[in-house]
Coordinates of N, CA and C and ligand atoms in Angstrom, one line a residue:
X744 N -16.6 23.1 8.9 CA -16.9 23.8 7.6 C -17.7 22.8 6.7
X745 N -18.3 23.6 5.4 CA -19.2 22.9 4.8 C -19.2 23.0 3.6
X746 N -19.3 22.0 2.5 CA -19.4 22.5 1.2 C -20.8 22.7 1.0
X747 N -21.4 23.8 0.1 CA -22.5 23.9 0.0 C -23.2 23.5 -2.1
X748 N -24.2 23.4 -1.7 CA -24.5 23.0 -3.3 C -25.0 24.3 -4.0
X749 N -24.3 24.2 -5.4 CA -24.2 25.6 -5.8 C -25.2 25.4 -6.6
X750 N -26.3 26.2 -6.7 CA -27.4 26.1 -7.4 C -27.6 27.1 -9.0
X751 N -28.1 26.3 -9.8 CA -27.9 26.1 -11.2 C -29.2 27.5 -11.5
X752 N -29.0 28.1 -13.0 CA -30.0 28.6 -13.8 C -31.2 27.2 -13.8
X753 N -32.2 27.5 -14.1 CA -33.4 28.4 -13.5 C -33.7 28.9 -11.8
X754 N -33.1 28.2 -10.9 CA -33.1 28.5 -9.7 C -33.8 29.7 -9.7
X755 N -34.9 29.8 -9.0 CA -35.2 31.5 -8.7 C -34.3 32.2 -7.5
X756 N -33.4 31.5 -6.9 CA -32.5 32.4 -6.0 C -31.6 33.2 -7.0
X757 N -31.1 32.9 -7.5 CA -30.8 33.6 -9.1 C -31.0 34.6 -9.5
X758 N -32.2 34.9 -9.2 CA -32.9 36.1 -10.0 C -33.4 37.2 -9.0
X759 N -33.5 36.6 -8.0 CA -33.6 38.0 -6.6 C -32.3 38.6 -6.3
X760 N -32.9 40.0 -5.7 CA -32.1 40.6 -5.2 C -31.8 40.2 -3.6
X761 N -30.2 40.6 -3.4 CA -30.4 39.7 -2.2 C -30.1 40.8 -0.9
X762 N -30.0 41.1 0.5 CA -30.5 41.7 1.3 C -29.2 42.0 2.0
X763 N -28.6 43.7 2.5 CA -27.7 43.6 3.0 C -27.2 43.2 4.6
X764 N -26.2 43.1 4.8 CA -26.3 42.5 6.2 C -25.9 43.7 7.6
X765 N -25.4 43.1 8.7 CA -25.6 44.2 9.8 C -24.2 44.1 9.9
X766 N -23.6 43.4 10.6 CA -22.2 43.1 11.1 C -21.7 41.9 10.4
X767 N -20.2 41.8 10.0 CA -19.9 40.7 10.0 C -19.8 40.1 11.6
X768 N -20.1 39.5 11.7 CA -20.1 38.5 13.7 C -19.7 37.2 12.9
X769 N -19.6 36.0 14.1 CA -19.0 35.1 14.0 C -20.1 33.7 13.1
X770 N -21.4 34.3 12.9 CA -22.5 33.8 11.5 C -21.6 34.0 10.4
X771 N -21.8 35.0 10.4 CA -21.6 35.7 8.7 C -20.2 34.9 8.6
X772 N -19.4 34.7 9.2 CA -17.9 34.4 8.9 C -17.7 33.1 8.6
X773 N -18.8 32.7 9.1 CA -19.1 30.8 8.9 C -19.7 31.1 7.3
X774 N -20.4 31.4 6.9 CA -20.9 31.5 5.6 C -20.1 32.0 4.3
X775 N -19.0 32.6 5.2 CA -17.8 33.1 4.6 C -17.0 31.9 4.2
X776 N -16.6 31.3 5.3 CA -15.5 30.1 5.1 C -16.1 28.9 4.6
X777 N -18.0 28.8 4.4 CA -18.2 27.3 4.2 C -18.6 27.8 2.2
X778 N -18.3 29.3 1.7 CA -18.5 29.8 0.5 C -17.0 29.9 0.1
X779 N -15.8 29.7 0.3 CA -14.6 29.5 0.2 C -14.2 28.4 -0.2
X780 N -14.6 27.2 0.7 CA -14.3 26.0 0.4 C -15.7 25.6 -0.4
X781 N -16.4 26.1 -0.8 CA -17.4 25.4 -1.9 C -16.9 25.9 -3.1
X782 N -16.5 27.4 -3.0 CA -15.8 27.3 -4.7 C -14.7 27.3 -5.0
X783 N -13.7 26.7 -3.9 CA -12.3 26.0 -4.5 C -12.9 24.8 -4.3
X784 N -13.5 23.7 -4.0 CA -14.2 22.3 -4.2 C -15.0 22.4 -5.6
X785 N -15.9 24.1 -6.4 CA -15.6 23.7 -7.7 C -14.9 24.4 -8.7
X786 N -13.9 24.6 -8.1 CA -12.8 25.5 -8.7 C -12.9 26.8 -9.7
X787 N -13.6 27.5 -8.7 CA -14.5 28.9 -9.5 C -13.1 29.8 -8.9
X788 N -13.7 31.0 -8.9 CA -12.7 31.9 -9.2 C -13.3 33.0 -8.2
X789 N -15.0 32.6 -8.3 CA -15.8 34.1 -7.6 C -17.1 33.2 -7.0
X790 N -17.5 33.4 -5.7 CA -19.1 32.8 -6.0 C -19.5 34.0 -4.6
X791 N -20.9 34.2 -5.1 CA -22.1 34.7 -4.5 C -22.9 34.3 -3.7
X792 N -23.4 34.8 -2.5 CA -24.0 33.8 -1.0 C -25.3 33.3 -2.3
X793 N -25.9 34.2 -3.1 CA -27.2 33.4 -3.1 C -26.9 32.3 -4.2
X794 N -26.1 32.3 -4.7 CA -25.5 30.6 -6.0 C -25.6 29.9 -4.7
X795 N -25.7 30.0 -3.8 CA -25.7 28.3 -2.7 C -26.6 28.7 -1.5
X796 N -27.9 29.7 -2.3 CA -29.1 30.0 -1.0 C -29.0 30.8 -0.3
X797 N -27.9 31.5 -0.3 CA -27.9 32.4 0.9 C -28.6 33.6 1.0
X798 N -29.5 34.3 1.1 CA -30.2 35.7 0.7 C -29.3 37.0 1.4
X799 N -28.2 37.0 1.4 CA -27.4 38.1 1.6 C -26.4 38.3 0.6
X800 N -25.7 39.9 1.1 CA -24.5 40.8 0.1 C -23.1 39.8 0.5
X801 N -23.1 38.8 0.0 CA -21.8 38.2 0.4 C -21.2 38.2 -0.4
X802 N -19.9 37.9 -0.9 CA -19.3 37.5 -1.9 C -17.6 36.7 -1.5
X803 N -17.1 35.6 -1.9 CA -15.8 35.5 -2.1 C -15.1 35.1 -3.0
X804 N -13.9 35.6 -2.9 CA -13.2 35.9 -4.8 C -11.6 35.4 -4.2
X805 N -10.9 34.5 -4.7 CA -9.4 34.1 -5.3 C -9.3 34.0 -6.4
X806 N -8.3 34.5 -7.0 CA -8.8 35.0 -9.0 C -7.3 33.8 -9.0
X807 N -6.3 33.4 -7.6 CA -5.6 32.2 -8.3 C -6.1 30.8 -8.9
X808 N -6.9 30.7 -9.9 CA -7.2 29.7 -10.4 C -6.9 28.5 -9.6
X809 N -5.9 27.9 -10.9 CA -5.3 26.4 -10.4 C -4.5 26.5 -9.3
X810 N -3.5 27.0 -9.7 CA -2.1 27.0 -8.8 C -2.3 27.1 -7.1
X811 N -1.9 27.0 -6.4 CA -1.5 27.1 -4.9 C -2.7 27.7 -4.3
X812 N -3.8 27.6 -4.3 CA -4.9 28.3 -3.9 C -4.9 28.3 -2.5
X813 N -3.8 29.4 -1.8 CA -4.1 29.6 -0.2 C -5.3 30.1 0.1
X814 N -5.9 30.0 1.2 CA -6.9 30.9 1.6 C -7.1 32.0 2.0
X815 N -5.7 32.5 2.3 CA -5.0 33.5 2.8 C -5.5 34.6 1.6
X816 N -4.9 34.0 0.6 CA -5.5 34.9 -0.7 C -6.9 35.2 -1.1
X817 N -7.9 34.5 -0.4 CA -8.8 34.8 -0.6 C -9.9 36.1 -0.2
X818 N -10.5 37.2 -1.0 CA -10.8 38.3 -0.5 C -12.9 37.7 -0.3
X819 N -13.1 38.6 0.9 CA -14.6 38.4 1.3 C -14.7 39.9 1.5
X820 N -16.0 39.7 0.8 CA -16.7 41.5 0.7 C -18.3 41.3 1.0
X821 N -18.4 41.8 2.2 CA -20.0 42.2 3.0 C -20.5 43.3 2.2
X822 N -21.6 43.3 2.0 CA -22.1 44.5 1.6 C -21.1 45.3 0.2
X823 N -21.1 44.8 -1.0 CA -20.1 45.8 -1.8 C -20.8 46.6 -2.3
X824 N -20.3 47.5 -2.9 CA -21.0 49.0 -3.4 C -20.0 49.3 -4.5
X825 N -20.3 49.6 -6.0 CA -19.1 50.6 -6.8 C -19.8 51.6 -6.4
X826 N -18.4 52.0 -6.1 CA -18.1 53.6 -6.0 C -17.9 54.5 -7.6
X827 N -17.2 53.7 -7.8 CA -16.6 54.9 -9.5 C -16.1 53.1 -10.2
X828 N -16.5 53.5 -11.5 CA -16.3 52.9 -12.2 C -16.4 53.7 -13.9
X829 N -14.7 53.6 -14.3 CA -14.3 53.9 -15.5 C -15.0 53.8 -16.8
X830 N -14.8 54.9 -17.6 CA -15.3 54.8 -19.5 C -14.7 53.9 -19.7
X831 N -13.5 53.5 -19.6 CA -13.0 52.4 -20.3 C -13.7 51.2 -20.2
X832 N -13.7 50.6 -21.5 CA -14.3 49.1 -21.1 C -13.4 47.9 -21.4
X833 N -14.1 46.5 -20.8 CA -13.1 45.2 -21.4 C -14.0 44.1 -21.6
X834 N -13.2 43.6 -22.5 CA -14.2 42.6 -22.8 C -13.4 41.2 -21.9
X835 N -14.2 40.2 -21.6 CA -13.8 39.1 -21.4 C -14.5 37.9 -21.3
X836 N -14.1 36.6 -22.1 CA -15.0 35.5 -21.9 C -15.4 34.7 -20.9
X837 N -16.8 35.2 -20.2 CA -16.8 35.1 -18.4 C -17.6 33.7 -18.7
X838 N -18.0 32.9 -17.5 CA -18.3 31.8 -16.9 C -18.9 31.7 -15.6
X839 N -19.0 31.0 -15.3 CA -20.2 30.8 -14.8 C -20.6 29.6 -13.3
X840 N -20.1 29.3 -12.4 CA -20.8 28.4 -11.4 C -22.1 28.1 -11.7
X841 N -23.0 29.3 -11.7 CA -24.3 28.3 -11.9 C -24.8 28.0 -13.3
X842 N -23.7 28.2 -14.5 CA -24.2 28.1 -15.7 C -22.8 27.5 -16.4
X843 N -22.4 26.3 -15.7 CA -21.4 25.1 -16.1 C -21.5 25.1 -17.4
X844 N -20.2 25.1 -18.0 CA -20.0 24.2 -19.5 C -20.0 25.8 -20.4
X845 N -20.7 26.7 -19.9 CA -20.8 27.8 -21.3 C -20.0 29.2 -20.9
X846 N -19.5 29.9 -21.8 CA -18.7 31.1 -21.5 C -19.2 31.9 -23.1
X847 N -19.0 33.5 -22.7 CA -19.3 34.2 -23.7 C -18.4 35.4 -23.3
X848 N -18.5 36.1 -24.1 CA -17.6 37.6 -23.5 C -18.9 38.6 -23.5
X849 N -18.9 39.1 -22.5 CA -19.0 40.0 -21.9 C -18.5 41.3 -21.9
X850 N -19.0 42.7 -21.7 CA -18.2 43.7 -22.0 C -18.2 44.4 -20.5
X851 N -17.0 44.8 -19.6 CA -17.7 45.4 -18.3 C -16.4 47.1 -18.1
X852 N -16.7 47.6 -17.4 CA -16.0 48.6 -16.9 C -14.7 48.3 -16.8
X853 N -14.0 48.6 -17.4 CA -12.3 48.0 -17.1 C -11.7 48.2 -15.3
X854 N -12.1 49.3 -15.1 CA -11.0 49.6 -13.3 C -13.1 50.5 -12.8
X855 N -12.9 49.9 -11.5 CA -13.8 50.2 -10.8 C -13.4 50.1 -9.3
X856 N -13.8 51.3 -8.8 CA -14.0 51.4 -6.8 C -14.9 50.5 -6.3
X857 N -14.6 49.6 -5.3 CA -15.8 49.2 -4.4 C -15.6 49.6 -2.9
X858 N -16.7 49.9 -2.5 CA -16.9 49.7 -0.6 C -17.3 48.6 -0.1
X859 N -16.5 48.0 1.1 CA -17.2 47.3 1.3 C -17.0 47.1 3.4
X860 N -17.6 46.1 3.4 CA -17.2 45.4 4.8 C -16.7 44.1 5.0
X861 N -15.0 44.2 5.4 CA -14.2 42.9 5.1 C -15.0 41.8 6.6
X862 N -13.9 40.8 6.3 CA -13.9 39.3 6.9 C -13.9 39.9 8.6
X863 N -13.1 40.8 9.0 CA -13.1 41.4 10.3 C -13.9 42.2 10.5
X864 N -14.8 42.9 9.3 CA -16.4 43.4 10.1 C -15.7 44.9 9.9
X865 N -14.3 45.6 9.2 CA -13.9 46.8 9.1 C -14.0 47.1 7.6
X866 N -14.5 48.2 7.8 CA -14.9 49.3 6.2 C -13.9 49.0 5.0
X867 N -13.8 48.7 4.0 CA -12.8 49.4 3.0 C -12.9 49.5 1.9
X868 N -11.8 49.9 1.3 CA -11.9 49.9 -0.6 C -11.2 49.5 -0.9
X869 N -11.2 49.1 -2.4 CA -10.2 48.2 -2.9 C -10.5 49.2 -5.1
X870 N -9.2 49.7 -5.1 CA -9.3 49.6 -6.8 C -9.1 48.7 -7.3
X871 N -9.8 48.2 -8.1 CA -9.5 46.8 -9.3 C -9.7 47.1 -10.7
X872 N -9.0 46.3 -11.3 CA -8.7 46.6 -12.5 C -8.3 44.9 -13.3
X873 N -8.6 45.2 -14.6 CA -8.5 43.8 -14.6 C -9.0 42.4 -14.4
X874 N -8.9 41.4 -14.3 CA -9.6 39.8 -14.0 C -10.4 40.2 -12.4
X875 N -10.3 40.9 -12.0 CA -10.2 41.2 -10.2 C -11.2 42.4 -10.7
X876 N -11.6 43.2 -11.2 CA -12.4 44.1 -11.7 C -13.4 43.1 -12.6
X877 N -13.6 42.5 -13.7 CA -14.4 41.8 -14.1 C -15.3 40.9 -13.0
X878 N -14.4 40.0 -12.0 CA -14.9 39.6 -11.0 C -15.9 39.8 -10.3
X879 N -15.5 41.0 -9.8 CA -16.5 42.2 -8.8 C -17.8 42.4 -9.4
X880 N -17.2 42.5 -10.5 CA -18.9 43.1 -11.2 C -19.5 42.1 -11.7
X881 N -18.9 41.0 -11.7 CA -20.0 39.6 -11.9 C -20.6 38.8 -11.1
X882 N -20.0 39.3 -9.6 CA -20.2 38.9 -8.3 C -21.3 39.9 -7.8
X883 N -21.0 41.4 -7.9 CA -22.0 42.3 -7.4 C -23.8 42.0 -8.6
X884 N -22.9 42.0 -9.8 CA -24.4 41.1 -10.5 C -25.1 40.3 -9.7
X885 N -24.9 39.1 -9.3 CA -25.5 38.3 -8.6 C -26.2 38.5 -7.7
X886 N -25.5 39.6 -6.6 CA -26.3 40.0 -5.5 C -27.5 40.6 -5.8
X887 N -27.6 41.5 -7.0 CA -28.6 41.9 -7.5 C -29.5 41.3 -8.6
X888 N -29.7 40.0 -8.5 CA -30.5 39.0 -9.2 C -30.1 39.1 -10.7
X889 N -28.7 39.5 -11.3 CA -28.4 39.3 -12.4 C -27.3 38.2 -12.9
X890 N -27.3 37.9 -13.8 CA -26.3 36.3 -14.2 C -25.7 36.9 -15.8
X891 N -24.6 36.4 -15.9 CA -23.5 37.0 -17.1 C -24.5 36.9 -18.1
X892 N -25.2 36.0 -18.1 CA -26.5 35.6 -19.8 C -26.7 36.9 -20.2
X893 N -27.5 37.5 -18.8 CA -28.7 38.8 -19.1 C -27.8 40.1 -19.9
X894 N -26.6 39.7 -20.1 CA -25.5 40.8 -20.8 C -25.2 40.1 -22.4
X895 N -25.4 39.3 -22.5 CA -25.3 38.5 -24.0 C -26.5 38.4 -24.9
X896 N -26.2 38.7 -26.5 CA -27.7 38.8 -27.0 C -28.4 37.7 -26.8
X897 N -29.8 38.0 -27.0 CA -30.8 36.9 -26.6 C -30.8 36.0 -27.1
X898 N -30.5 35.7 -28.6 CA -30.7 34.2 -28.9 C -30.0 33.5 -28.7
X899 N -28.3 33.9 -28.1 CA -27.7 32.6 -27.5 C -28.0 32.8 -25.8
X900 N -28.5 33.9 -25.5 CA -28.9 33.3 -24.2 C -30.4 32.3 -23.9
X901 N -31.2 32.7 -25.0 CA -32.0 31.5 -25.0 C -31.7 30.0 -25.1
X902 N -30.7 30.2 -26.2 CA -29.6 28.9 -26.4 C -29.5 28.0 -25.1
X903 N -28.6 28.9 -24.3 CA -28.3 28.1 -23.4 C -29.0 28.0 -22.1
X904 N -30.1 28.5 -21.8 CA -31.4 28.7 -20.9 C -32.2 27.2 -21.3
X905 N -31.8 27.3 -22.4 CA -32.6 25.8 -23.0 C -31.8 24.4 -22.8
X906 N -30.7 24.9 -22.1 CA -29.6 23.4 -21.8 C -29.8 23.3 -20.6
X907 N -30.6 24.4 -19.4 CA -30.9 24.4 -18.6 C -32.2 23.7 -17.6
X908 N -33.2 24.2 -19.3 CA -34.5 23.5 -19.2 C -35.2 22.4 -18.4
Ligands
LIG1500 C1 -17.1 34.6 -12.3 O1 -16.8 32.3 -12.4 C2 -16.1 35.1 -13.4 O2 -18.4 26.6 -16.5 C3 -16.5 33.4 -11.6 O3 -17.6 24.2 -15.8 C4 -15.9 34.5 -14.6 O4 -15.6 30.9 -11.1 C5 -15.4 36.2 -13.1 C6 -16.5 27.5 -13.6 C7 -15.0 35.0 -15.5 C8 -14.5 36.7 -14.0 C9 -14.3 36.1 -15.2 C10 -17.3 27.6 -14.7 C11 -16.1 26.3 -13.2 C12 -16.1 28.7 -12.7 C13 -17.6 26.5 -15.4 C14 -16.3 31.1 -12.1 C15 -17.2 25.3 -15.0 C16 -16.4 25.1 -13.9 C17 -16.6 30.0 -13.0
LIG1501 CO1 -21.4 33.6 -11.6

């Protein structure tokens, strides 16, 4: 296994959309487990194949912060998709792997459906709601070349684009 280097705002991997995949096979599962141990090594919560290069729909998410971070608990989603996503909204002050040091709130869908294709390569869904709903959709951003900034008004996202510089 590998840690990988998680790549920072301006990066233009960042900003593309990234490409879905065919199968999870025994590739994709390596990219799985060397994206697990890169964001408990920097103690994230969510990270996206392309924050560390990757040009695919990857994503993996343990929302246990500090505490006991098994791996067991950790969820991997191939290809995600919302399905339905709720009027309700929530706000939360999100953060950031490739944009260290700054957090803003955000406003997102409170409970949202995804589809996806798990770690064993089989279909499913999952309701979320919550820290685990905020997640998804800051994770599914990424895959589609978007970053929490592009949701905050402009002049503090200029702000902090400029600490990037
Ligand atoms: C995305 O974010 C997220 O600035 C995951 O210095 C954020 O893991 C989903 C992190 C909020 C839901 C709510 C950020 C670590 C980790 C930093 C992260 C930092 C060190 C961010
Ligand atoms: Co992020």
């Amino acid at each position: 296994m590998a840690i990988m280097e998680v790549l920072k705002i301006p990066n233009s991997f960042l900003y593309k959309k990234t490409k879905p995949i065919d199968t999870v096979d025994l590739k994709i599962r390596k990219i799985f487990d060397d994206m697990r141990e890169t964001m408990f090594d920097s103690c994230g919560i969510g990270l996206a194949a392309n924050q560390v290069g990757v040009d695919k729909r990857l994503i993996v998410i343990n929302l246990n912060g500090d505490e006991d971070r098994k791996e067991q608990d950790a969820i991997y989603l191939a290809n995600p998709k919302i399905e339905k996503k709720s009027d309700e909204m929530i706000t939360y002050s999100e953060g950031c792997l490739s944009i260290p040091g700054f957090y803003e709130d955000v406003l997102r869908h409170e409970k949202i459906t995804v589809s996806y294709i798990d770690y064993n390569n089989v279909r499913q869904k999952i309701n979320a709601t919550g820290l685990l709903s905020i997640c998804l959709q800051h994770e599914i951003d990424h895959l589609n070349g978007i970053v929490f900034i592009d949701h905050i008004r402009e002049d503090k996202k200029e702000f902090i684009e400029k600490s990037f510089a």
